[in-house]
CSV table of C-alpha atoms and ligand atoms in Angstrom, one decimal:
chain,number,residue,atom,x,y,z
A,1,MET,CA,-116.0,-250.0,28.7
A,2,ALA,CA,-116.8,-245.7,29.3
A,3,PHE,CA,-115.6,-243.6,26.4
A,4,GLU,CA,-112.8,-241.7,26.8
A,5,LEU,CA,-112.7,-237.2,26.1
A,6,PRO,CA,-109.7,-237.9,22.9
A,7,LYS,CA,-106.5,-236.2,22.9
A,8,LEU,CA,-106.5,-233.2,20.4
A,9,GLY,CA,-103.8,-233.9,17.8
A,10,TYR,CA,-102.0,-230.6,18.2
A,11,ALA,CA,-102.1,-227.4,21.0
A,12,TYR,CA,-104.8,-225.6,22.1
A,13,ASP,CA,-102.9,-222.7,20.8
A,14,ALA,CA,-102.4,-224.1,17.4
A,15,LEU,CA,-105.9,-222.6,15.4
A,16,GLU,CA,-104.7,-219.1,16.4
A,17,PRO,CA,-105.4,-216.3,15.7
A,18,HIS,CA,-108.8,-217.8,13.5
A,19,ILE,CA,-109.8,-219.7,16.8
A,20,ASP,CA,-108.3,-218.8,20.1
A,21,ALA,CA,-106.4,-220.9,22.8
A,22,ARG,CA,-109.0,-220.3,26.1
A,23,THR,CA,-112.4,-221.2,23.6
A,24,MET,CA,-110.4,-224.5,22.4
A,25,GLU,CA,-109.7,-225.3,26.2
A,26,ILE,CA,-112.8,-224.3,27.8
A,27,HIS,CA,-114.8,-226.0,24.8
A,28,HIS,CA,-112.3,-229.3,25.0
A,29,THR,CA,-112.1,-230.0,28.9
A,30,LYS,CA,-115.3,-228.0,30.7
A,31,HIS,CA,-118.2,-228.7,27.5
A,32,HIS,CA,-116.5,-231.9,25.3
A,33,GLN,CA,-115.5,-233.5,29.3
A,34,GLY,CA,-118.9,-232.5,29.8
A,35,TYR,CA,-120.6,-234.4,27.4
A,36,THR,CA,-118.1,-237.5,27.7
A,37,ASN,CA,-118.9,-237.9,31.7
A,38,ASN,CA,-123.0,-237.0,31.0
A,39,LEU,CA,-123.1,-240.0,27.8
A,40,ASN,CA,-121.3,-242.9,30.5
A,41,ASN,CA,-123.8,-241.8,33.0
A,42,ALA,CA,-126.8,-241.7,30.5
A,43,ILE,CA,-125.4,-245.3,28.8
A,44,ALA,CA,-124.6,-247.1,32.8
A,45,GLY,CA,-126.0,-250.1,32.6
A,46,THR,CA,-128.2,-249.8,29.8
A,47,ASP,CA,-127.9,-252.5,27.2
A,48,LEU,CA,-125.8,-249.1,25.2
A,49,GLU,CA,-123.1,-249.6,27.2
A,50,GLY,CA,-120.1,-250.9,25.4
A,51,LYS,CA,-121.5,-250.1,21.7
A,52,SER,CA,-119.8,-247.5,19.7
A,53,ILE,CA,-120.7,-244.4,19.1
A,54,ASP,CA,-121.7,-245.2,15.5
A,55,ASP,CA,-123.9,-248.1,16.6
A,56,ILE,CA,-125.6,-245.7,19.6
A,57,LEU,CA,-126.5,-242.7,17.3
A,58,GLU,CA,-127.5,-244.4,13.7
A,59,ASN,CA,-130.2,-246.5,16.5
A,60,LEU,CA,-131.0,-244.4,19.5
A,61,ASP,CA,-134.3,-244.0,20.2
A,62,MET,CA,-134.9,-239.7,19.9
A,63,THR,CA,-136.8,-239.8,23.3
A,64,ASN,CA,-134.1,-240.2,25.1
A,65,GLY,CA,-132.8,-237.0,25.6
A,66,ALA,CA,-130.2,-237.2,27.6
A,67,VAL,CA,-128.8,-240.0,24.8
A,68,ARG,CA,-129.1,-237.5,22.3
A,69,ASN,CA,-127.7,-234.4,23.8
A,70,ASN,CA,-125.2,-235.9,24.9
A,71,GLY,CA,-124.1,-238.8,22.9
A,72,GLY,CA,-124.6,-236.0,19.8
A,73,GLY,CA,-122.4,-233.3,22.3
A,74,PHE,CA,-120.0,-236.8,22.4
A,75,TYR,CA,-119.8,-237.7,18.7
A,76,ASN,CA,-119.7,-234.1,17.2
A,77,HIS,CA,-117.2,-232.8,19.0
A,78,SER,CA,-114.6,-235.8,18.4
A,79,LEU,CA,-115.4,-235.1,15.0
A,80,PHE,CA,-114.8,-231.3,14.8
A,81,TRP,CA,-111.1,-231.6,16.5
A,82,ASP,CA,-110.0,-233.7,13.7
A,83,VAL,CA,-111.2,-231.4,10.8
A,84,LEU,CA,-109.7,-228.7,12.5
A,85,ASN,CA,-105.9,-231.1,12.5
A,86,PRO,CA,-103.1,-227.9,11.5
A,87,GLU,CA,-101.0,-230.5,10.8
A,88,ASP,CA,-100.8,-231.3,7.7
A,89,ARG,CA,-103.6,-229.4,6.2
A,90,GLY,CA,-103.8,-230.1,2.1
A,91,ARG,CA,-106.6,-228.5,0.0
A,92,LEU,CA,-109.4,-229.3,-1.5
A,93,SER,CA,-108.7,-231.7,-4.1
A,94,GLY,CA,-109.7,-235.6,-5.7
A,95,ASP,CA,-112.9,-237.3,-5.2
A,96,LEU,CA,-114.1,-234.7,-2.9
A,97,LYS,CA,-113.8,-231.9,-5.1
A,98,ASP,CA,-115.2,-233.6,-7.4
A,99,ALA,CA,-118.1,-234.4,-5.7
A,100,ILE,CA,-118.3,-230.5,-4.5
A,101,GLU,CA,-118.1,-229.0,-7.4
A,102,ALA,CA,-121.2,-231.4,-8.8
A,103,ALA,CA,-123.4,-230.4,-6.0
A,104,TYR,CA,-122.8,-226.7,-5.2
A,105,GLY,CA,-120.7,-226.1,-8.6
A,106,SER,CA,-117.5,-224.2,-7.1
A,107,LYS,CA,-115.2,-224.2,-3.8
A,108,GLU,CA,-116.7,-220.8,-2.7
A,109,GLU,CA,-120.0,-222.2,-3.9
A,110,PHE,CA,-119.9,-224.7,-1.3
A,111,ILE,CA,-118.0,-222.5,1.2
A,112,ALA,CA,-120.6,-220.0,0.7
A,113,ALA,CA,-124.0,-222.6,1.0
A,114,PHE,CA,-122.7,-223.4,3.8
A,115,SER,CA,-122.0,-220.6,6.0
A,116,LYS,CA,-125.4,-219.8,5.0
A,117,ALA,CA,-126.7,-223.4,6.9
A,118,ALA,CA,-124.0,-222.0,9.7
A,119,GLY,CA,-125.1,-218.9,10.2
A,120,THR,CA,-128.8,-219.3,10.0
A,121,ARG,CA,-129.2,-222.1,12.7
A,122,PHE,CA,-130.6,-220.6,14.9
A,123,GLY,CA,-129.9,-220.4,18.7
A,124,SER,CA,-127.0,-223.4,19.4
A,125,GLY,CA,-126.3,-226.0,16.5
A,126,TRP,CA,-124.2,-227.1,13.8
A,127,ALA,CA,-123.5,-226.8,9.9
A,128,TRP,CA,-122.7,-230.4,8.4
A,129,LEU,CA,-121.2,-231.4,5.2
A,130,CYS,CA,-122.7,-234.8,4.7
A,131,VAL,CA,-122.0,-237.7,2.5
A,132,HIS,CA,-124.6,-240.3,0.9
A,133,LYS,CA,-124.0,-243.8,-0.2
A,134,GLY,CA,-122.4,-243.2,-3.8
A,135,GLY,CA,-120.9,-240.2,-3.2
A,136,LYS,CA,-122.8,-237.5,-3.6
A,137,VAL,CA,-122.6,-234.6,-0.7
A,138,GLU,CA,-124.8,-232.6,1.3
A,139,ILE,CA,-125.4,-229.9,3.2
A,140,CYS,CA,-127.5,-229.7,6.1
A,141,SER,CA,-127.9,-227.8,9.5
A,142,THR,CA,-128.7,-229.9,12.9
A,143,PRO,CA,-130.3,-228.1,16.3
A,144,ASN,CA,-128.6,-228.7,19.8
A,145,GLN,CA,-126.2,-232.3,20.0
A,146,ASP,CA,-128.2,-233.5,17.7
A,147,ASN,CA,-126.3,-235.3,14.0
A,148,PRO,CA,-127.2,-236.7,10.6
A,149,LEU,CA,-126.4,-240.3,12.0
A,150,MET,CA,-129.2,-240.5,14.0
A,151,PRO,CA,-132.2,-241.7,12.6
A,152,GLY,CA,-135.0,-239.1,11.1
A,153,VAL,CA,-132.4,-236.0,11.2
A,154,GLY,CA,-130.9,-233.4,9.3
A,155,CYS,CA,-129.7,-234.7,5.6
A,156,GLY,CA,-129.3,-238.4,6.7
A,157,GLY,CA,-126.0,-239.0,5.5
A,158,ALA,CA,-122.5,-239.5,7.2
A,159,PRO,CA,-120.9,-236.6,7.9
A,160,ILE,CA,-117.4,-235.6,7.5
A,161,LEU,CA,-117.4,-231.6,8.0
A,162,GLY,CA,-118.8,-230.3,11.0
A,163,LEU,CA,-119.6,-226.9,12.7
A,164,ASP,CA,-120.1,-226.1,15.8
A,165,VAL,CA,-122.2,-222.8,16.0
A,166,TRP,CA,-123.0,-223.2,19.4
A,167,GLU,CA,-122.2,-219.8,21.0
A,168,HIS,CA,-119.5,-221.7,23.6
A,169,ALA,CA,-117.8,-222.4,20.0
A,170,TYR,CA,-116.8,-218.3,19.5
A,171,TYR,CA,-118.9,-216.3,22.1
A,172,LEU,CA,-114.8,-215.2,23.7
A,173,ASN,CA,-112.6,-214.3,20.8
A,174,TYR,CA,-115.7,-213.0,18.6
A,175,GLN,CA,-118.8,-211.9,20.6
A,176,ASN,CA,-122.3,-212.1,18.9
A,177,ARG,CA,-120.3,-212.2,14.8
A,178,ARG,CA,-121.1,-215.7,14.2
A,179,PRO,CA,-120.5,-215.0,10.6
A,180,ASP,CA,-116.7,-213.7,11.3
A,181,TYR,CA,-115.9,-216.8,13.1
A,182,ILE,CA,-117.6,-219.6,10.4
A,183,LYS,CA,-115.4,-217.1,7.6
A,184,ALA,CA,-112.1,-218.0,10.1
A,185,PHE,CA,-113.1,-221.6,10.5
A,186,PHE,CA,-112.7,-222.0,6.8
A,187,ASN,CA,-109.1,-221.2,7.0
A,188,VAL,CA,-108.1,-223.9,9.5
A,189,VAL,CA,-110.0,-227.1,8.0
A,190,ASN,CA,-108.1,-230.0,7.4
A,191,TRP,CA,-108.8,-231.2,3.8
A,192,ASN,CA,-106.8,-233.8,4.2
A,193,GLU,CA,-109.3,-235.4,6.9
A,194,VAL,CA,-112.4,-234.5,5.4
A,195,GLU,CA,-111.3,-236.2,2.3
A,196,LYS,CA,-110.3,-238.7,4.1
A,197,ARG,CA,-113.7,-239.2,5.5
A,198,TYR,CA,-115.5,-238.6,2.6
A,199,ALA,CA,-113.3,-241.6,0.7
A,200,GLU,CA,-114.7,-243.7,4.1
A,201,ALA,CA,-118.0,-242.8,3.5
A,202,LYS,CA,-119.0,-242.8,0.7
B,301,LIG,MN1,-119.7,-227.3,21.6
């Protein structure tokens, strides 16, 4: 059973003006589709075929560049679309709010720390909020399509919030202004989805 490009739960223009429709459409139909196709090609006929994406990433041979890049790309974008879902966006609350405040002091300080991780990632990559067993949260960033589920990558927890800082994620609308894109991202985070992922992963 090959991996399939997940459908978005919302329209390409649903995140306007923070993330523009054209960027969303190209990002989903070209970039994410490309990672999906290349992942399927890379695992076809190998013992990875038929395994879940979590299983593939958690047990990854990091020298397998095709699966590392495309498996990461497949997983990372799937998470990214979900945490941007504009339906029932909610606000930071409950156990996740407590965990974020325990680690970073306040929501504002957390956003500042996450934005710094995203803003200082040189070149292409991602910023993450991860949860460790027991519920402690931690921010990290990873290069390229690496993902904290992979052995020895990032902060090593389960990612529950991710921000794509590859130029393809923002260049059409923001050009070189990555800080503006990062700021806009926090206007469209679906905290209900992040909180759901936190509860499942902790
Ligand atoms: Mn991307």
